[in-house]
Amino acid sequence: MARPRLIRLLIATGLTVGLVASCGGTTKNAEQSSGGTASSKAADPNAAMKKGRKVGFLPKEIDNPYEKIIDDGGIGAIRELAGEGKEVGPSDASAASQVSYINTLIQQKQDAIVIAANDPNAVAPALKDAMSKGIAVVTFDSDAAPDARQVFVNQAESEEIGRSQVRLVAKQIGGKGKIAILSATPNATNQNTWIGFMKDELRKPEYKDIELAKVAYGDDDDQKSFQETQGLLQSIPDLKGIIAPTTVGISAAARYISSSPYKGKISLTGLGTPNQMRQFIKDGTVTEFALWDPNELGYLAGYAAAALASGQITGKQGETLKAGKLGDRKIGKNGEIILGPPTVFTSANIDQYNF
Ligand code: RAM
């Protein structure tokens, strides 16, 4: 990966975000945790990483290629630490389905649960139950209520993800016209947080000529996202741009647009994997989109889970997570650890990435 070029690109597009945790929210401390044994003890940074830890990775849905890359990264980290990692999860991005998987992981006496929550509150009671039984709980990608987990491993700073999506679409449509957002599920913590920042960004005077006409939900389902794209384009004839802050949504939208009369007339950007988006960059359907490395996100979450389950960290602000090949990471406010800045992919760099 050509680092200097990548950094130049990030700066040019304004996507460089700090490696520090984002602000806001309440301060996480041991009292706010569930009182589970893993979280109520003080951290011992010098404790050995315990071998044989059992860690269950629970994605938003099992068939989402993005979540699969994350879980593979996490399972790889657990393997590195001589533990046993596994991925389990529902075939639809629903919180109710996730709850039964959480309960099974509790019954199996896993040492840690690492979850991308489909709804911040609906999974909280089951996660609190896990913590009360001494099971470490880490969220990644999409957070749960802060008192229902010890650590949230966020892919990048949420505010910057949201604002940068608006900057990308504004550039592509020349700062004027109607846009729509094609999101994932209506309750997804991550998409809703990003959309909140997108709306706030759009209030700035420089975007006065851009109107957010609609937020549609493809539920992180390929077919539904494809149909929602079609619906947006047919119902808003003067639509100029779509932001799809979901890898499932952007790839389905690109597929629809690439073989429709809208190709070349509508701008599409958002968050996608280079492998799913390559053909749409090459055929000109999409010019720029962003993402981080999902494998590294999973790896970081795996290390956080193992460190919690070994007593090295408790999730308190200021603690340091030793994250193997990713180096040391500070735990920020509200138990949040940030992976790092996203990369913007274009025809100039997409072939350097394979995920
Ligand atoms: C989808 C999911 C996930 C999100 C990515 C960008 O795969 O909705 O939660 O982070 O897109």
Tab-separated table of C-alpha atoms and ligand atoms in Angstrom:
chain	number	residue	atom	x	y	z
A	1	MET	CA	0.000	0.000	0.000
A	2	ALA	CA	1.527	3.357	-1.031
A	3	ARG	CA	1.255	5.286	2.212
A	4	PRO	CA	2.369	8.775	1.136
A	5	ARG	CA	-0.060	8.715	-1.770
A	6	LEU	CA	-2.864	7.523	0.465
A	7	ILE	CA	-2.183	10.253	2.999
A	8	ARG	CA	-2.167	12.877	0.232
A	9	LEU	CA	-5.524	11.581	-0.944
A	10	LEU	CA	-7.017	11.686	2.507
A	11	ILE	CA	-5.867	15.224	3.045
A	12	ALA	CA	-7.149	16.273	-0.374
A	13	THR	CA	-10.582	14.916	0.365
A	14	GLY	CA	-10.660	16.124	3.935
A	15	LEU	CA	-11.097	12.600	5.212
A	16	THR	CA	-8.171	12.582	7.604
A	17	VAL	CA	-9.517	12.063	11.080
A	18	GLY	CA	-7.653	11.834	14.340
A	19	LEU	CA	-6.749	8.536	15.869
A	20	VAL	CA	-8.132	9.769	19.147
A	21	ALA	CA	-11.520	8.756	20.400
A	22	SER	CA	-14.479	10.920	19.544
A	23	CYS	CA	-16.017	13.128	22.177
A	24	GLY	CA	-19.491	13.133	23.594
A	25	GLY	CA	-21.510	10.764	25.703
A	26	THR	CA	-20.980	9.809	29.284
A	27	THR	CA	-17.713	8.743	30.793
A	28	LYS	CA	-17.401	5.010	31.029
A	29	ASN	CA	-16.233	3.697	34.356
A	30	ALA	CA	-16.392	0.518	36.314
A	31	GLU	CA	-19.527	1.637	38.169
A	32	GLN	CA	-21.396	2.168	34.924
A	33	SER	CA	-20.550	-1.317	33.781
A	34	SER	CA	-22.929	-4.076	34.667
A	35	GLY	CA	-20.970	-5.108	37.702
A	36	GLY	CA	-19.812	-8.247	35.906
A	37	THR	CA	-16.648	-9.732	37.359
A	38	ALA	CA	-14.514	-8.857	34.339
A	39	SER	CA	-15.421	-5.160	34.511
A	40	SER	CA	-15.607	-4.463	38.233
A	41	LYS	CA	-11.978	-5.327	38.973
A	42	ALA	CA	-9.192	-2.818	38.373
A	43	ALA	CA	-7.243	-3.259	35.152
A	44	ASP	CA	-3.852	-4.942	35.384
A	45	PRO	CA	-1.938	-3.811	32.302
A	46	ASN	CA	0.785	-6.334	33.051
A	47	ALA	CA	-1.549	-9.327	33.315
A	48	ALA	CA	-0.673	-12.073	30.869
A	49	MET	CA	-3.054	-12.615	27.945
A	50	LYS	CA	-4.826	-15.789	29.074
A	51	LYS	CA	-4.711	-18.690	26.640
A	52	GLY	CA	-7.746	-20.704	25.597
A	53	ARG	CA	-10.191	-17.765	25.728
A	54	LYS	CA	-13.440	-18.540	23.902
A	55	VAL	CA	-14.752	-15.578	21.935
A	56	GLY	CA	-18.002	-15.462	19.957
A	57	PHE	CA	-18.258	-12.912	17.134
A	58	LEU	CA	-21.826	-11.876	16.377
A	59	PRO	CA	-22.132	-9.717	13.232
A	60	LYS	CA	-25.163	-7.696	12.185
A	61	GLU	CA	-25.896	-10.536	9.792
A	62	ILE	CA	-23.932	-13.548	8.697
A	63	ASP	CA	-24.249	-13.025	4.927
A	64	ASN	CA	-22.853	-9.501	4.841
A	65	PRO	CA	-19.397	-9.730	3.170
A	66	TYR	CA	-18.179	-6.715	5.151
A	67	GLU	CA	-19.074	-8.268	8.490
A	68	LYS	CA	-17.472	-11.552	7.396
A	69	ILE	CA	-14.129	-9.799	6.781
A	70	ILE	CA	-14.343	-8.228	10.242
A	71	ASP	CA	-15.089	-11.528	11.928
A	72	ASP	CA	-12.254	-13.243	10.063
A	73	GLY	CA	-9.927	-10.519	11.363
A	74	GLY	CA	-11.213	-11.037	14.896
A	75	ILE	CA	-10.953	-14.808	14.776
A	76	GLY	CA	-7.390	-14.386	13.448
A	77	ALA	CA	-6.527	-12.208	16.448
A	78	ILE	CA	-7.944	-14.765	18.883
A	79	ARG	CA	-6.002	-17.521	17.130
A	80	GLU	CA	-2.833	-15.421	17.520
A	81	LEU	CA	-3.596	-15.321	21.239
A	82	ALA	CA	-4.042	-19.097	21.451
A	83	GLY	CA	-7.786	-18.841	21.982
A	84	GLU	CA	-10.850	-20.125	20.153
A	85	GLY	CA	-12.841	-17.628	18.101
A	86	LYS	CA	-16.016	-18.383	16.182
A	87	GLU	CA	-18.604	-16.469	14.175
A	88	VAL	CA	-22.316	-17.016	14.745
A	89	GLY	CA	-25.261	-14.874	13.737
A	90	PRO	CA	-28.564	-14.350	11.972
A	91	SER	CA	-29.188	-14.238	8.236
A	92	ASP	CA	-31.115	-10.964	8.590
A	93	ALA	CA	-29.888	-7.758	10.222
A	94	SER	CA	-32.354	-7.913	13.111
A	95	ALA	CA	-31.763	-7.286	16.809
A	96	ALA	CA	-34.377	-9.831	17.906
A	97	SER	CA	-32.487	-12.558	16.051
A	98	GLN	CA	-29.234	-11.432	17.656
A	99	VAL	CA	-30.692	-11.799	21.167
A	100	SER	CA	-31.132	-15.548	20.812
A	101	TYR	CA	-27.510	-15.843	19.652
A	102	ILE	CA	-26.345	-13.818	22.666
A	103	ASN	CA	-28.282	-16.127	24.982
A	104	THR	CA	-26.720	-19.186	23.378
A	105	LEU	CA	-23.215	-17.702	23.722
A	106	ILE	CA	-23.959	-17.092	27.415
A	107	GLN	CA	-25.101	-20.696	27.882
A	108	GLN	CA	-21.929	-21.865	26.171
A	109	LYS	CA	-19.902	-19.896	28.735
A	110	GLN	CA	-17.919	-17.953	26.186
A	111	ASP	CA	-15.277	-15.690	27.727
A	112	ALA	CA	-16.241	-12.783	25.479
A	113	ILE	CA	-18.952	-11.683	23.058
A	114	VAL	CA	-18.022	-9.298	20.242
A	115	ILE	CA	-21.113	-7.864	18.567
A	116	ALA	CA	-22.189	-5.342	15.908
A	117	ALA	CA	-25.555	-4.310	17.337
A	118	ASN	CA	-28.588	-4.049	15.064
A	119	ASP	CA	-30.284	-1.831	17.642
A	120	PRO	CA	-28.585	-0.139	20.597
A	121	ASN	CA	-31.318	-0.958	23.108
A	122	ALA	CA	-32.918	-4.200	21.977
A	123	VAL	CA	-29.742	-6.223	22.573
A	124	ALA	CA	-28.851	-4.422	25.825
A	125	PRO	CA	-30.634	-6.651	28.408
A	126	ALA	CA	-29.055	-9.816	26.994
A	127	LEU	CA	-25.608	-8.191	26.870
A	128	LYS	CA	-25.985	-6.965	30.457
A	129	ASP	CA	-26.907	-10.485	31.466
A	130	ALA	CA	-23.691	-11.695	29.794
A	131	MET	CA	-21.593	-9.106	31.661
A	132	SER	CA	-23.246	-9.990	34.979
A	133	LYS	CA	-22.013	-13.542	34.404
A	134	GLY	CA	-18.426	-12.354	33.899
A	135	ILE	CA	-18.470	-12.465	30.102
A	136	ALA	CA	-16.577	-9.589	28.479
A	137	VAL	CA	-18.671	-7.635	25.967
A	138	VAL	CA	-17.199	-5.656	23.086
A	139	THR	CA	-19.204	-3.909	20.397
A	140	PHE	CA	-17.695	-3.177	17.005
A	141	ASP	CA	-19.000	-1.308	13.939
A	142	SER	CA	-22.429	-0.581	15.452
A	143	ASP	CA	-22.602	0.183	19.171
A	144	ALA	CA	-25.043	-0.982	21.842
A	145	ALA	CA	-26.160	1.185	24.765
A	146	PRO	CA	-22.922	2.174	26.543
A	147	ASP	CA	-23.886	0.437	29.787
A	148	ALA	CA	-24.430	-2.837	27.909
A	149	ARG	CA	-20.799	-3.278	26.838
A	150	GLN	CA	-17.337	-2.503	28.135
A	151	VAL	CA	-15.644	-1.343	24.958
A	152	PHE	CA	-16.853	-0.079	21.576
A	153	VAL	CA	-14.348	-0.526	18.748
A	154	ASN	CA	-15.334	2.127	16.242
A	155	GLN	CA	-13.998	2.052	12.695
A	156	ALA	CA	-13.288	5.781	12.603
A	157	GLU	CA	-14.572	8.901	14.280
A	158	SER	CA	-18.359	8.821	13.721
A	159	GLU	CA	-18.640	12.562	13.211
A	160	GLU	CA	-15.985	12.599	10.519
A	161	ILE	CA	-17.539	9.613	8.738
A	162	GLY	CA	-20.874	11.431	8.538
A	163	ARG	CA	-19.566	14.849	7.540
A	164	SER	CA	-17.122	13.476	4.975
A	165	GLN	CA	-19.936	11.654	3.143
A	166	VAL	CA	-21.668	14.993	2.584
A	167	ARG	CA	-18.427	16.556	1.391
A	168	LEU	CA	-17.988	13.747	-1.130
A	169	VAL	CA	-21.502	13.983	-2.575
A	170	ALA	CA	-21.441	17.798	-2.621
A	171	LYS	CA	-18.235	17.733	-4.657
A	172	GLN	CA	-19.698	15.202	-7.078
A	173	ILE	CA	-22.961	17.089	-7.735
A	174	GLY	CA	-21.309	20.516	-7.895
A	175	GLY	CA	-22.856	21.723	-4.622
A	176	LYS	CA	-26.428	21.902	-5.922
A	177	GLY	CA	-29.485	19.689	-6.133
A	178	LYS	CA	-31.499	16.998	-4.398
A	179	ILE	CA	-29.810	14.090	-2.660
A	180	ALA	CA	-31.051	10.982	-0.889
A	181	ILE	CA	-29.546	8.618	1.627
A	182	LEU	CA	-29.858	4.886	1.123
A	183	SER	CA	-29.217	3.508	4.608
A	184	ALA	CA	-29.141	0.074	6.187
A	185	THR	CA	-31.773	-0.820	8.827
A	186	PRO	CA	-33.792	1.970	10.485
A	187	ASN	CA	-32.421	1.152	13.961
A	188	ALA	CA	-28.740	0.664	13.065
A	189	THR	CA	-26.705	2.603	15.628
A	190	ASN	CA	-23.830	3.371	13.287
A	191	GLN	CA	-25.832	4.527	10.252
A	192	ASN	CA	-28.158	6.610	12.427
A	193	THR	CA	-25.220	8.318	14.127
A	194	TRP	CA	-23.610	9.053	10.749
A	195	ILE	CA	-26.896	10.313	9.281
A	196	GLY	CA	-27.247	12.654	12.258
A	197	PHE	CA	-23.877	14.191	11.413
A	198	MET	CA	-24.741	14.301	7.693
A	199	LYS	CA	-27.878	16.312	8.466
A	200	ASP	CA	-25.893	18.633	10.693
A	201	GLU	CA	-23.250	19.110	7.995
A	202	LEU	CA	-25.972	19.931	5.470
A	203	ARG	CA	-27.087	22.836	7.681
A	204	LYS	CA	-23.853	24.695	6.876
A	205	PRO	CA	-24.231	27.660	4.485
A	206	GLU	CA	-22.037	26.059	1.820
A	207	TYR	CA	-24.688	23.374	1.331
A	208	LYS	CA	-27.669	25.757	1.109
A	209	ASP	CA	-28.403	24.588	-2.444
A	210	ILE	CA	-28.455	20.912	-1.504
A	211	GLU	CA	-31.715	19.370	-0.312
A	212	LEU	CA	-31.916	16.017	1.435
A	213	ALA	CA	-35.075	14.713	-0.222
A	214	LYS	CA	-35.365	11.306	1.433
A	215	VAL	CA	-33.745	8.698	3.652
A	216	ALA	CA	-34.544	5.202	2.389
A	217	TYR	CA	-33.744	1.904	4.114
A	218	GLY	CA	-32.447	-1.133	2.249
A	219	ASP	CA	-32.088	-3.090	5.527
A	220	ASP	CA	-28.603	-4.258	4.496
A	221	ASP	CA	-30.420	-6.645	2.182
A	222	ASP	CA	-29.113	-6.675	-1.376
A	223	GLN	CA	-32.471	-7.034	-3.131
A	224	LYS	CA	-34.272	-4.509	-0.952
A	225	SER	CA	-31.419	-2.013	-1.404
A	226	PHE	CA	-31.599	-2.539	-5.186
A	227	GLN	CA	-35.355	-1.891	-5.190
A	228	GLU	CA	-35.079	1.116	-2.894
A	229	THR	CA	-32.545	2.639	-5.297
A	230	GLN	CA	-34.946	2.158	-8.172
A	231	GLY	CA	-37.737	3.680	-6.046
A	232	LEU	CA	-35.645	6.737	-5.187
A	233	LEU	CA	-34.722	7.399	-8.794
A	234	GLN	CA	-38.272	6.977	-10.052
A	235	SER	CA	-39.977	8.972	-7.307
A	236	ILE	CA	-37.508	11.889	-7.305
A	237	PRO	CA	-36.911	12.640	-11.016
A	238	ASP	CA	-34.475	15.491	-10.312
A	239	LEU	CA	-32.388	13.509	-7.839
A	240	LYS	CA	-28.701	14.344	-8.274
A	241	GLY	CA	-26.915	12.179	-5.758
A	242	ILE	CA	-27.198	9.237	-3.377
A	243	ILE	CA	-25.137	8.566	-0.271
A	244	ALA	CA	-25.229	4.901	0.760
A	245	PRO	CA	-23.314	4.585	4.048
A	246	THR	CA	-23.503	0.808	3.907
A	247	THR	CA	-21.441	-1.642	1.898
A	248	VAL	CA	-24.559	-3.660	1.072
A	249	GLY	CA	-26.493	-0.565	0.004
A	250	ILE	CA	-23.817	1.067	-2.136
A	251	SER	CA	-23.017	-2.100	-4.076
A	252	ALA	CA	-26.706	-2.824	-4.769
A	253	ALA	CA	-27.312	0.809	-5.780
A	254	ALA	CA	-24.275	0.760	-8.077
A	255	ARG	CA	-25.497	-2.444	-9.710
A	256	TYR	CA	-28.884	-0.894	-10.387
A	257	ILE	CA	-27.498	2.388	-11.700
A	258	SER	CA	-24.776	0.785	-13.840
A	259	SER	CA	-27.332	-0.869	-16.115
A	260	SER	CA	-29.958	1.876	-16.028
A	261	PRO	CA	-30.437	5.103	-18.008
A	262	TYR	CA	-29.385	6.974	-14.830
A	263	LYS	CA	-25.753	5.947	-15.272
A	264	GLY	CA	-23.638	9.073	-15.681
A	265	LYS	CA	-26.529	11.294	-14.545
A	266	ILE	CA	-26.613	10.411	-10.865
A	267	SER	CA	-23.740	10.540	-8.398
A	268	LEU	CA	-23.394	7.662	-5.963
A	269	THR	CA	-21.009	7.633	-3.031
A	270	GLY	CA	-20.854	6.157	0.438
A	271	LEU	CA	-19.079	3.319	2.188
A	272	GLY	CA	-18.163	0.214	0.216
A	273	THR	CA	-15.572	-2.532	-0.004
A	274	PRO	CA	-13.078	-2.116	-2.867
A	275	ASN	CA	-13.748	-5.672	-4.096
A	276	GLN	CA	-17.515	-5.124	-4.348
A	277	MET	CA	-17.119	-1.682	-5.919
A	278	ARG	CA	-14.192	-2.229	-8.295
A	279	GLN	CA	-16.301	-2.938	-11.382
A	280	PHE	CA	-18.457	0.140	-10.735
A	281	ILE	CA	-15.414	2.383	-10.416
A	282	LYS	CA	-14.035	0.869	-13.635
A	283	ASP	CA	-17.300	1.318	-15.578
A	284	GLY	CA	-17.711	4.898	-14.365
A	285	THR	CA	-20.869	4.387	-12.263
A	286	VAL	CA	-19.022	5.580	-9.156
A	287	THR	CA	-16.052	7.925	-8.890
A	288	GLU	CA	-15.250	8.010	-5.159
A	289	PHE	CA	-16.299	6.160	-2.041
A	290	ALA	CA	-14.702	5.403	1.303
A	291	LEU	CA	-14.040	2.669	3.858
A	292	TRP	CA	-11.519	1.472	6.426
A	293	ASP	CA	-9.919	-1.964	6.581
A	294	PRO	CA	-12.596	-4.288	8.023
A	295	ASN	CA	-10.057	-7.013	8.774
A	296	GLU	CA	-8.124	-4.611	11.014
A	297	LEU	CA	-11.373	-3.571	12.708
A	298	GLY	CA	-12.072	-7.208	13.619
A	299	TYR	CA	-8.481	-7.743	14.724
A	300	LEU	CA	-8.715	-4.742	17.064
A	301	ALA	CA	-12.046	-5.940	18.469
A	302	GLY	CA	-10.566	-9.425	18.993
A	303	TYR	CA	-7.655	-7.972	20.964
A	304	ALA	CA	-10.023	-5.812	23.011
A	305	ALA	CA	-12.117	-8.879	23.876
A	306	ALA	CA	-9.088	-10.951	24.871
A	307	ALA	CA	-7.604	-8.075	26.913
A	308	LEU	CA	-10.906	-7.624	28.780
A	309	ALA	CA	-11.193	-11.353	29.367
A	310	SER	CA	-7.620	-11.408	30.707
A	311	GLY	CA	-8.056	-8.423	33.034
A	312	GLN	CA	-5.556	-6.224	31.129
A	313	ILE	CA	-8.217	-3.575	30.545
A	314	THR	CA	-11.685	-2.887	31.934
A	315	GLY	CA	-12.890	-0.394	29.315
A	316	LYS	CA	-12.156	2.711	31.361
A	317	GLN	CA	-11.044	5.890	29.633
A	318	GLY	CA	-7.263	6.280	29.577
A	319	GLU	CA	-6.416	2.579	29.675
A	320	THR	CA	-4.128	1.244	26.959
A	321	LEU	CA	-5.024	-1.715	24.781
A	322	LYS	CA	-2.010	-3.584	23.452
A	323	ALA	CA	-3.344	-4.595	20.055
A	324	GLY	CA	-0.691	-6.841	18.505
A	325	LYS	CA	0.320	-5.717	15.015
A	326	LEU	CA	-1.822	-2.570	15.364
A	327	GLY	CA	0.219	-1.328	18.324
A	328	ASP	CA	-1.086	0.408	21.437
A	329	ARG	CA	-4.527	2.050	21.411
A	330	LYS	CA	-5.890	4.340	24.115
A	331	ILE	CA	-9.410	3.825	25.346
A	332	GLY	CA	-11.258	7.096	24.906
A	333	LYS	CA	-14.427	8.566	26.349
A	334	ASN	CA	-17.323	6.252	26.778
A	335	GLY	CA	-15.147	3.150	26.346
A	336	GLU	CA	-14.482	3.860	22.683
A	337	ILE	CA	-11.434	2.731	20.737
A	338	ILE	CA	-10.948	4.088	17.218
A	339	LEU	CA	-9.349	2.101	14.413
A	340	GLY	CA	-8.237	5.056	12.295
A	341	PRO	CA	-9.031	7.265	9.330
A	342	PRO	CA	-10.944	5.845	6.379
A	343	THR	CA	-9.456	5.611	2.922
A	344	VAL	CA	-11.087	7.200	-0.129
A	345	PHE	CA	-11.074	4.873	-3.132
A	346	THR	CA	-10.957	6.115	-6.718
A	347	SER	CA	-9.866	4.646	-10.053
A	348	ALA	CA	-6.339	5.797	-9.149
A	349	ASN	CA	-5.909	3.575	-6.094
A	350	ILE	CA	-8.629	0.918	-6.013
A	351	ASP	CA	-6.411	-1.792	-7.484
A	352	GLN	CA	-4.068	-1.495	-4.530
A	353	TYR	CA	-6.734	-2.989	-2.246
A	354	ASN	CA	-8.051	-6.501	-2.010
A	355	PHE	CA	-10.908	-6.762	0.487
B	1	RAM	C1	-22.582	-2.438	6.079
B	1	RAM	C2	-23.080	-2.473	7.491
B	1	RAM	C3	-22.036	-2.016	8.467
B	1	RAM	C4	-21.384	-0.733	8.017
B	1	RAM	C5	-20.801	-0.904	6.661
B	1	RAM	C6	-20.148	0.368	6.150
B	1	RAM	O1	-21.806	-3.548	5.803
B	1	RAM	O2	-24.221	-1.709	7.608
B	1	RAM	O3	-22.609	-1.850	9.718
B	1	RAM	O4	-20.386	-0.310	8.884
B	1	RAM	O5	-21.857	-1.266	5.776
